[in-house]
Structures are given as C-alpha cells and as structure tokens.
Short mmCIF file of C-alpha atoms and ligand atoms in Angstrom, two decimals:
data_model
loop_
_atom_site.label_atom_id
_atom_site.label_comp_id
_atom_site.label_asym_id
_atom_site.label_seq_id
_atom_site.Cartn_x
_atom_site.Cartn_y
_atom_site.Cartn_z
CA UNK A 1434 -13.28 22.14 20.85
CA UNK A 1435 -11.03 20.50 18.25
CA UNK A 1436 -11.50 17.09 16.39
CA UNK A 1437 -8.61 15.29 14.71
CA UNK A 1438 -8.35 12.70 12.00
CA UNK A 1439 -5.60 9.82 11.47
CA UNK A 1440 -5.66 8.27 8.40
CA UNK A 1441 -2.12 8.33 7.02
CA UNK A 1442 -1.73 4.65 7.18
CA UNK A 1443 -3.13 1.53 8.96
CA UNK A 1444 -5.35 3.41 11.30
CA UNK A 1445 -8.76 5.44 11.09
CA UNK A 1446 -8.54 7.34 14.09
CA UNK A 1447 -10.92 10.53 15.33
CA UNK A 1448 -9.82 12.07 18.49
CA UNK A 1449 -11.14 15.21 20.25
CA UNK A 1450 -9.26 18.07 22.35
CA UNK A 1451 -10.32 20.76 24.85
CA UNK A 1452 -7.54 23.16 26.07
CA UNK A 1453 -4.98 20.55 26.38
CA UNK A 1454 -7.17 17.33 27.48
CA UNK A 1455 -8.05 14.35 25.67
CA UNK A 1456 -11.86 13.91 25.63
CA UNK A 1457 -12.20 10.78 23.20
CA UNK A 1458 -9.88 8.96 21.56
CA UNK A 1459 -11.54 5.80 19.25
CA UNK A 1460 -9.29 3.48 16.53
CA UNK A 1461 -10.21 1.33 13.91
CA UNK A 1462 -7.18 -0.07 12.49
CA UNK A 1463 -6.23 -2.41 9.43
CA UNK A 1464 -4.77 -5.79 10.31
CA UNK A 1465 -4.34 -8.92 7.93
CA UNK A 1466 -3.97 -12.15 9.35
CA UNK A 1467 -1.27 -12.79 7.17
CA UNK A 1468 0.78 -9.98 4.52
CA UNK A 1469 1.54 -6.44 5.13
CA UNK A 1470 -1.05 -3.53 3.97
CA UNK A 1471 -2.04 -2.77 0.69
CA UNK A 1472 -2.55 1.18 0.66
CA UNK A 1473 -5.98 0.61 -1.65
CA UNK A 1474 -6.95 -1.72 0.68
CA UNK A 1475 -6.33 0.52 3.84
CA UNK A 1476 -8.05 3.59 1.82
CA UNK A 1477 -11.21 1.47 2.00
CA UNK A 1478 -11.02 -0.21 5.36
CA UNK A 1479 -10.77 3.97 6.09
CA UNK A 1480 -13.74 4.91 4.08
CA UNK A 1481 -15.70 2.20 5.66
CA UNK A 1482 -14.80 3.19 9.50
CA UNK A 1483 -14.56 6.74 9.39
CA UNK A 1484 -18.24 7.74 9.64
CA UNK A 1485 -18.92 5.49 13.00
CA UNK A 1486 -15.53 6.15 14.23
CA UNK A 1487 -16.51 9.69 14.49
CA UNK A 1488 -20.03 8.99 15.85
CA UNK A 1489 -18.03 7.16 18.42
CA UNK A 1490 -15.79 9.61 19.41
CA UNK A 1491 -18.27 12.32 19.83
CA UNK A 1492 -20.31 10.01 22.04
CA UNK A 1493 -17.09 9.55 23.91
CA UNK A 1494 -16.46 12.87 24.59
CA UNK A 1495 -20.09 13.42 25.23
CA UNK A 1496 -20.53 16.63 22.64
CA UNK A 1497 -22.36 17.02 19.64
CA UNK A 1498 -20.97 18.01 15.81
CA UNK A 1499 -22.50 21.54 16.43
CA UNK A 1500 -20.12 21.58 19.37
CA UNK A 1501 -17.15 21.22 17.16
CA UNK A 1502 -15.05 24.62 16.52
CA UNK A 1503 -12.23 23.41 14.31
CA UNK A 1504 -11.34 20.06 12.76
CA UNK A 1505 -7.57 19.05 12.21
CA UNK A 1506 -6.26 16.62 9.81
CA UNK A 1507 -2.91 14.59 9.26
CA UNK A 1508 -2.16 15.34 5.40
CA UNK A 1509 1.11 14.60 5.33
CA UNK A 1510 3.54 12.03 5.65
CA UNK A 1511 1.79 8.56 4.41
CA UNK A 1512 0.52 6.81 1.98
CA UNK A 1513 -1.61 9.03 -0.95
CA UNK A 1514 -4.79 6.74 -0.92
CA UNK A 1515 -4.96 6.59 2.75
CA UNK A 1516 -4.26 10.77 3.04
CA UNK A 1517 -6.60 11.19 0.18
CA UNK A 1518 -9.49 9.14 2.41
CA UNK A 1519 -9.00 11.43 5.00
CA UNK A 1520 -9.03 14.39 3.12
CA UNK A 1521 -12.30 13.74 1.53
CA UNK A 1522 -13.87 12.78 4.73
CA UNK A 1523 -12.55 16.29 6.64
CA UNK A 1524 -13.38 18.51 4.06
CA UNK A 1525 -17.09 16.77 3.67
CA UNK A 1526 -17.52 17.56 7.61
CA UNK A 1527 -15.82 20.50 7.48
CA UNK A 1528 -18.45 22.19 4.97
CA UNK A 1529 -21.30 20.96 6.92
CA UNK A 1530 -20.01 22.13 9.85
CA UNK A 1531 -19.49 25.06 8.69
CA UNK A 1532 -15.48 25.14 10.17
CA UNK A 1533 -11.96 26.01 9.28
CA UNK A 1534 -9.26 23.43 9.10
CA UNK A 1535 -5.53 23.24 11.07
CA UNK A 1536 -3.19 20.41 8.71
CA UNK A 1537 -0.78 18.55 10.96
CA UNK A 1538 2.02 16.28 10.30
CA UNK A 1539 1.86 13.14 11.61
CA UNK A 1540 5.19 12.98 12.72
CA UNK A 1541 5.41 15.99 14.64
CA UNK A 1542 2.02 14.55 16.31
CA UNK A 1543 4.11 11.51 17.76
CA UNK A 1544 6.40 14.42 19.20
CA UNK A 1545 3.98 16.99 20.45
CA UNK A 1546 1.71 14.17 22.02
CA UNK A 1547 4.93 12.71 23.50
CA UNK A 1548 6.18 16.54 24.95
CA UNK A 1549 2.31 16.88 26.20
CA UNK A 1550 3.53 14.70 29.51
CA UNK A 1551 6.00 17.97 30.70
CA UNK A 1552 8.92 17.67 29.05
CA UNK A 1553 10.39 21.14 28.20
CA UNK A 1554 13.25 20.78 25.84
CA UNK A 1555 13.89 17.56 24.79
CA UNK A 1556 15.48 14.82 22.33
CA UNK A 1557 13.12 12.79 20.69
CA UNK A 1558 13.44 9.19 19.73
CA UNK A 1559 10.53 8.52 17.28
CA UNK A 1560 10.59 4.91 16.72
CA UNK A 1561 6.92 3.89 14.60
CA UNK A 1562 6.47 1.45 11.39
CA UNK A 1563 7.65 3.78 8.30
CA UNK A 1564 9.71 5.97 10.51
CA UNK A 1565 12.98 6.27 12.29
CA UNK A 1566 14.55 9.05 13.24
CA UNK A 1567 16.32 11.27 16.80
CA UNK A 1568 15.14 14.74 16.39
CA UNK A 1569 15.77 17.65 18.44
CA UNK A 1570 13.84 20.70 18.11
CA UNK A 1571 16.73 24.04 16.77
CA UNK A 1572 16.18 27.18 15.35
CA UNK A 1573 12.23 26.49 14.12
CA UNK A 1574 12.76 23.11 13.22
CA UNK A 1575 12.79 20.16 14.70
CA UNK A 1576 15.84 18.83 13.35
CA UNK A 1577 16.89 14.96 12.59
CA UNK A 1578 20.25 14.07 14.51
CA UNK A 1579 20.11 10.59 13.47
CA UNK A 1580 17.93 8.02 11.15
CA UNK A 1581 17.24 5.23 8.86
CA UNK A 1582 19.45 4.78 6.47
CA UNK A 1583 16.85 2.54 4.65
CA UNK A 1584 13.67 1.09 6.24
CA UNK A 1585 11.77 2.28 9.74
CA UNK A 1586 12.44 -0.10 12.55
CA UNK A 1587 8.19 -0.98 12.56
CA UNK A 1588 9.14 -2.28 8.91
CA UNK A 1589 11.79 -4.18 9.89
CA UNK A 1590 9.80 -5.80 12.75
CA UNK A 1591 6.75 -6.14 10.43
CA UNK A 1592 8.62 -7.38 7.51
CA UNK A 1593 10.27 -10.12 9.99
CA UNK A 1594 7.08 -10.97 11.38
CA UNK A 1595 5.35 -11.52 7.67
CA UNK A 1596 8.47 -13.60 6.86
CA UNK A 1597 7.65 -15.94 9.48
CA UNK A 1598 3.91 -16.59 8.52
CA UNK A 1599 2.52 -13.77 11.64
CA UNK A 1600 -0.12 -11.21 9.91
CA UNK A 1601 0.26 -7.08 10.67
CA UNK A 1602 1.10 -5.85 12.80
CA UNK A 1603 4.09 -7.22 13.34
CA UNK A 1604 5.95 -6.04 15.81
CA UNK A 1605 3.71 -6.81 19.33
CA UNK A 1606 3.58 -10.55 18.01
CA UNK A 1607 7.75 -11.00 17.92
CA UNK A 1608 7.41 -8.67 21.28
CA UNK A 1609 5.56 -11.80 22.96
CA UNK A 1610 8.47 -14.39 21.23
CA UNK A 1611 10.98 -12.65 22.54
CA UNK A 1612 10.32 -13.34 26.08
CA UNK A 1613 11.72 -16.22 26.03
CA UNK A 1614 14.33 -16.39 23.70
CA UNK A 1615 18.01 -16.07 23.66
CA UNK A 1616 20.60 -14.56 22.07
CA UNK A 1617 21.89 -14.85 18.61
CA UNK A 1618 24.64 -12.14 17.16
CA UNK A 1619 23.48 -10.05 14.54
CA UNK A 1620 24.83 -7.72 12.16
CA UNK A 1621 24.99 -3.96 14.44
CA UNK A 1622 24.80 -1.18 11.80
CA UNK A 1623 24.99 2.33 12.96
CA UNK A 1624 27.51 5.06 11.03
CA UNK A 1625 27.31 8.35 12.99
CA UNK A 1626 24.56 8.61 14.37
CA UNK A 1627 22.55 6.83 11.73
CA UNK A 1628 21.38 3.18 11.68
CA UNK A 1629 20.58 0.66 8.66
CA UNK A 1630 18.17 -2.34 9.56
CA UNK A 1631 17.58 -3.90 5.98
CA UNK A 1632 20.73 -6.34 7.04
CA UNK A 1633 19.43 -7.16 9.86
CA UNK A 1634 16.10 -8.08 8.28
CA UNK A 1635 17.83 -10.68 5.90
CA UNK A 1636 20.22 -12.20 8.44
CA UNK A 1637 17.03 -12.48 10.32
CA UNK A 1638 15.27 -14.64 7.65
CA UNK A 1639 18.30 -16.75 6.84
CA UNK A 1640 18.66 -17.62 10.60
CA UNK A 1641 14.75 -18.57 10.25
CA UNK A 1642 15.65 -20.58 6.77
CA UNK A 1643 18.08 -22.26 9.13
CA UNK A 1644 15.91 -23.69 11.54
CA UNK A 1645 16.69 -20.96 14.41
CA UNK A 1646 13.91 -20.80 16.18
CA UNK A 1647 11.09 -17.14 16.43
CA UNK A 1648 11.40 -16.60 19.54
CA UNK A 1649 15.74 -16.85 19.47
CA UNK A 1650 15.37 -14.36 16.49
CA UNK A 1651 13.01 -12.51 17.95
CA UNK A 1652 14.93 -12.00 20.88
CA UNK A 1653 18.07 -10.60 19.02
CA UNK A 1654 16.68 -8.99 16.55
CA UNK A 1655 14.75 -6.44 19.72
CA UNK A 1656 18.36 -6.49 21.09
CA UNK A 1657 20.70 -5.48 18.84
CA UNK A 1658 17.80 -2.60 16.67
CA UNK A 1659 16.91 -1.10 20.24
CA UNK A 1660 20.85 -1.29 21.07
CA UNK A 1661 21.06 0.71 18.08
CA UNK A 1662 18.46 3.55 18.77
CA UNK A 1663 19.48 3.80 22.20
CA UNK A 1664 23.35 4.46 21.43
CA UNK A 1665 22.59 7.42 18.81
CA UNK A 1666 19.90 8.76 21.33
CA UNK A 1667 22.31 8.59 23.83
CA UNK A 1668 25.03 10.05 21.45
CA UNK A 1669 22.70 13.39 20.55
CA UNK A 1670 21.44 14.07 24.49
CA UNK A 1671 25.42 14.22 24.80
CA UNK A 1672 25.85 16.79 21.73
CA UNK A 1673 23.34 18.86 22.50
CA UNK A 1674 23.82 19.22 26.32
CA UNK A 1675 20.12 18.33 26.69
CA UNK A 1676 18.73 15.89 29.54
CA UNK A 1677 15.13 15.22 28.56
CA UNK A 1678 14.22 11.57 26.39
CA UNK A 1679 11.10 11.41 25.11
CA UNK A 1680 9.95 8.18 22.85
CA UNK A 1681 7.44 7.89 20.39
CA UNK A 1682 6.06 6.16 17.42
CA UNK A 1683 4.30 2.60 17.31
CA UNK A 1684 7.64 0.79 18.63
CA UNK A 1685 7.81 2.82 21.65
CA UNK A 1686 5.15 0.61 22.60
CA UNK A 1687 7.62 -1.73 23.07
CA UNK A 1688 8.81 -2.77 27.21
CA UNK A 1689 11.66 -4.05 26.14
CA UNK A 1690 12.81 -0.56 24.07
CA UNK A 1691 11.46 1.67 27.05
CA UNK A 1692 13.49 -0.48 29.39
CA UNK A 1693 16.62 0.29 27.77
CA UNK A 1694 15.92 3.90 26.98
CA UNK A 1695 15.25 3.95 31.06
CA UNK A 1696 18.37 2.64 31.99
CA UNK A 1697 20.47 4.39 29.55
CA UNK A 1698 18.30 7.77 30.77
CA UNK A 1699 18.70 6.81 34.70
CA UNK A 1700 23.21 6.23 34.03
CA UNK A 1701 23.11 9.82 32.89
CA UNK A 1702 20.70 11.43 34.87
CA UNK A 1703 18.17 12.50 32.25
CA UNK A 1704 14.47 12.28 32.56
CA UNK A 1705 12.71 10.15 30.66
CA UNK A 1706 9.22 10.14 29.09
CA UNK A 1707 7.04 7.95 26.94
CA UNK A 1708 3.11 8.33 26.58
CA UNK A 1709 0.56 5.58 27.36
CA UNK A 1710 0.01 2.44 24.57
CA UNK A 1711 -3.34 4.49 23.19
CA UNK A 1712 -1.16 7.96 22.23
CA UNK A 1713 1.88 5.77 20.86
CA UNK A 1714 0.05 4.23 18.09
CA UNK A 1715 -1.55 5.93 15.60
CA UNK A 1716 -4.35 8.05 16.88
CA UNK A 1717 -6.70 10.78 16.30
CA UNK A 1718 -6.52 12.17 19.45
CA UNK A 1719 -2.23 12.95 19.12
CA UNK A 1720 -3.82 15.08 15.96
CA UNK A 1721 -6.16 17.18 17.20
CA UNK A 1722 -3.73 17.62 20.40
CA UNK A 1723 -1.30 18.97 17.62
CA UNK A 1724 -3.72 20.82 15.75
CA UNK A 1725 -4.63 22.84 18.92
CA UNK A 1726 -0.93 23.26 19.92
CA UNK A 1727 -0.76 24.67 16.41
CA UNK A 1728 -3.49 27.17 16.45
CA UNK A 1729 -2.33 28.49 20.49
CA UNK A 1730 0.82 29.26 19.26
CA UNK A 1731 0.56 30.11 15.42
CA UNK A 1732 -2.56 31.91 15.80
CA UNK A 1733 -5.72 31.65 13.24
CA UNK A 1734 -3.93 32.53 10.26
CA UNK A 1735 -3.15 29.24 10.01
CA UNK A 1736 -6.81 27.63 9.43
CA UNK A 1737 -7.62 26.55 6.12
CA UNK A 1738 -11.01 26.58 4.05
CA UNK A 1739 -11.59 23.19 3.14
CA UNK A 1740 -11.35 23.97 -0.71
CA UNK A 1741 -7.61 24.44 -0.18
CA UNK A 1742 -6.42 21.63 1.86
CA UNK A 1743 -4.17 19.38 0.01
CA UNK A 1744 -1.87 16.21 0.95
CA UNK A 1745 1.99 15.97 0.86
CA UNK A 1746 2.73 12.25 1.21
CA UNK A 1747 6.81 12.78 1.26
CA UNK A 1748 6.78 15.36 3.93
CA UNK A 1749 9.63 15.15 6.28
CA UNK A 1750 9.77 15.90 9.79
CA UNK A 1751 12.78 18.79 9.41
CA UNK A 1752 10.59 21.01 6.46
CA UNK A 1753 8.13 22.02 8.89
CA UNK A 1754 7.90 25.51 10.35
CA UNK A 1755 7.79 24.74 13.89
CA UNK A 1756 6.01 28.44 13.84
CA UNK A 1757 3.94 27.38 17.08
CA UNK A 1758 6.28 27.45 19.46
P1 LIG B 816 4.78 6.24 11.02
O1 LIG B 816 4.59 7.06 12.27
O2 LIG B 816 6.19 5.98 10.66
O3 LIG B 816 3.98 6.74 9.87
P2 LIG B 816 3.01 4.10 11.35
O4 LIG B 816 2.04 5.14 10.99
O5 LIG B 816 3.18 2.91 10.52
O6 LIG B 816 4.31 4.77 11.46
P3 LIG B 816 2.58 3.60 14.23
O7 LIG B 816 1.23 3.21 14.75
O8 LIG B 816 3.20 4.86 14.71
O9 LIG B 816 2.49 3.53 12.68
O10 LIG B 816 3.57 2.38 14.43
C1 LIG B 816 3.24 1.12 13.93
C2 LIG B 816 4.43 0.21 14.12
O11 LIG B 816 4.62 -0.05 15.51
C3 LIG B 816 4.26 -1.14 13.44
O12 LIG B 816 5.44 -1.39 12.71
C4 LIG B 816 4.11 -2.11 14.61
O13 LIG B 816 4.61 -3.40 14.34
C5 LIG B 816 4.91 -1.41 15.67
N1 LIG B 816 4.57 -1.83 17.04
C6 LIG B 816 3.38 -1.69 17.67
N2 LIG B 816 3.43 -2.25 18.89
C7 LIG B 816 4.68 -2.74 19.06
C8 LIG B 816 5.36 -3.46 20.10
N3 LIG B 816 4.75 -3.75 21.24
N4 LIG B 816 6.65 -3.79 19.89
C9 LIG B 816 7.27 -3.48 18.75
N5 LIG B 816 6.69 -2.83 17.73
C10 LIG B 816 5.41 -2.47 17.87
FE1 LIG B 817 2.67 6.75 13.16
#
C-alpha cells in the first residue's frame, strides 16, 4: 500500500496505490481569481490542505495510516517553498508511521501515469504549465527530442489568460473562448524540433490591446501552439520508428490538443493515448503510481529514511536514472 504526495506547485494532492490501481485520488489546488501564483502563497494554501487532504484520501480508499507500507513524494522539479511544504509534511508522517520513503519526479509521474493505460514503448508529449517537452525513453533515460525554448505552453496559456483580466488557471478558461472564435495568424515558432511561445504570448496581448476580441485570440493562439507540438511529436515518432503517442501534463487536458494529436496519430497509424482529466493534472495519485513503479522495478534499495530526503527544484526530466525499468 503506497501513498503519494503532490505539492510541487499549485496543487496539494495525496493519492494512494495498490499493485497498480488507484484507490483514492483527492486535490486541493490554488486558484486566484485574478494573478498567477505566488510560490509563498501556494506553500501555505499547501500547509493548510495537506492534513485533511490526506484524511480524505485514506477515507477514500477505505484504509487506515497503519495500513500504509511506504509513502512517496514529488521532490523535484518545482517551486522550493511548495517542495519544501511537502517535504516537511512526508517526513512528519513518515516518522510516525514508522515507513521508508520512494522520491519521484514529477515529470516522469505525468509519463509513467500516462504509459499506465498499455502503452509499451512510446513518445511522449508532456504538455503541463511550467513544462514542455517530447521525450522518448533511450538507453536509461528518458530523453527530450524536442522543447521550450523559453516558457511551458500552461505559461503561455496562463500568462494570456492573466493578461486579459481571467484568474489561474488559465488555460480551461481560453479553452471555453475558443469555441467560438476564429482565426487570426500568429507568429509559428518551431526550429528543429523545438518550439518558442514567448512571441506568441506578446502578439497575443497586442492583438488584445487592439481590440481583437478573447475568444478570436483564444482561438489562434490553441491553433497555431498545438500546431506546433503536434508537428515535432509527429517529427520524433518518425525518427525513432516508434508508433505509440502518449500525452500528458495539465494541457493535455485540452479537446482541442487531443483532437489534433488523434488525427495526426490516426494519418500514420500510431496508437494514441491520453489519461482521464483527474491523472492529467497534478495529482497525488500519478505519484504514488510512480513511486510503486519505482520500487517493482528498482527494488528497496531505493527507499529513503526520512532524515535524508532532500528537494531538487531544477531537476530535469533527462538526469534521471530510469533504473526501474
Ligand atoms: P508542470 O508539470 O510543468 O510542473 P504544472 O505542475 O504547472 O506543470 P499541471 O497541472 O501539470 O501543472 O498543468 C497545469 C497547466 O495546465 C496550467 O497551465 C493550466 O492552465 C493548464 N490546463 C489545465 N486545463 C487545461 C485545458 N483544458 N486547456 C488548456 N490548458 C489547461
Ligand atoms: Fe504538472
């Protein structure tokens, strides 16, 4: 029985894991009506939640703490105040439990939730608020094919959003503009098989200054970013030979960006996969999935007291040893 924690950003998360299925899975997440997140701010909205959060998920599940044999916890990437609330809160239950901690990254969680639904060998487009990037797993790692060049596509939806007076989130807001809108050219910046969105971001707010209307700019701006992704997703299942898509990340919430990954996916006959809304986000339940993942394949060596747990908020998604799998 393994019990994970989110708390690298926006959302206090606790999920819990037996053999490979989800037992609870309970959010609390950091909104503003208007402005993006302060990390300070999240670090307390985390602080506050985390104790019922976890209450809540072990009523979920239907178990008790004693029940609990490990505990794993997203350290790394995020922001420090937000890792640092989580840290404190693991290694507090961790000593009264009496258990060993498994440290996951939360970017390899989007991927390993995302590969839970059967897919065997596949490119990855991970598409969430701080992060951008088409990885491939090679040789131990899962290696980046493509990225940002400067901000996550999330950001660039969020940052859009905040421009024009909508709180955060940002991005399922312009999601609900953009139904109706039309289209409006915008700059299309990908080099290889990375992108760059920070143009896009202030064309976006100059067509806004100019009386375009949200849901026109919404509209275009979904267009010509997914566009983007899906070409240099496209681009790496054609390098590597390999004819599995999965999506993940906050965005991949998205219909519109699962549409296109669909079609692009169903022209050259590759399956495609994307999880349900509650595993896209950020979630507990993706960690403690990991975690276990983790421990089947790496073996126990890997727990952690939880005097020597530490955070890495810069951690990138290619340093990992994949060792699990
Ligand atoms: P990261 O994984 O990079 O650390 P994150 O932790 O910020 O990202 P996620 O929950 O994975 O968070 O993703 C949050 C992002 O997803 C936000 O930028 C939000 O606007 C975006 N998002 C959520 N739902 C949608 C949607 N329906 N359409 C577009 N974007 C969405
Ligand atoms: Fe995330």
């Amino acid at each position: 029985m393994i019990i994970g924690i989110e708390c690298t950003a926006h959302t206090f998360g606790v999920g819990i894991v037996h053999k490979g299925k989800i037992l609870a899975n309970i959010r609390d997440m950091f909104m503003t009506e208007s402005g993006g997140i302060v990390p300070i701010k999240a670090a307390e909205h985390h602080k506050l939640a985390a104790e019922s959060v976890w209450n809540k998920a072990l009523e979920q599940a239907g178990i008790e703490e004693r029940d609990i044999e490990y505990i794993a916890l997203a350290n790394a990437p995020g922001l420090a105040p937000c890792l640092l609330a989580g840290l404190h809160f693991a290694r507090e239950k961790a000593v009264k439990l009496g258990v060993k901690i498994v440290l996951v990254n939360h970017c390899i969680a989007h991927l390993e939730i995302g590969q839970s639904l059967g897919a065997k060998d596949p490119v990855l487009l991970y598409a969430s608020g701080a992060n951008t990037q088409i990885l491939a797993y090679e040789s131990g790692k899962y290696r980046v094919f493509g990225e940002t060049l400067d901000i996550g596509i999330g950001n660039l939806l969020d940052k859009v959003a905040r421009y024009a007076g909508l709180g955060f989130p940002g991005g399922p807001k312009l999601e609900k503009e953009a139904v109706r809108g039309r289209y409006i050219e915008l700059p299309y910046s990908i080099k290889g098989m990375d992108a760059a969105f920070s143009g896009l971001a202030t064309k976006a707010q100059q067509l806004l200054d100019a009386g375009k209307t949200l849901k026109d700019v919404a509209f275009s701006i979904q267009e010509t970013a997914f566009a983007m992704l899906v070409e240099a997703s496209e681009r790496a299942l054609a390098h590597t030979g390999k004819k599995e898509l999965v999506l993940g990340g906050g965005v991949a919430c998205n219909a519109r960006l699962q549409e296109m990954c669909k079609i692009m996916c169903k022209e050259r006959k590759a399956r495609f996969y994307c999880p349900e809304k509650p595993l896209l986000v950020d979630n507990g339940a993706m960690i403690a999935y990991t975690g276990e993942v983790i421990l089947r394949g790496a073996g126990k060596e890997i727990l952690l007291n939880p005097e020597n747990i530490d955070i890495k908020p810069r951690e990138r998604t290619d340093e990992v040893d994949v060792s699990w799998r």
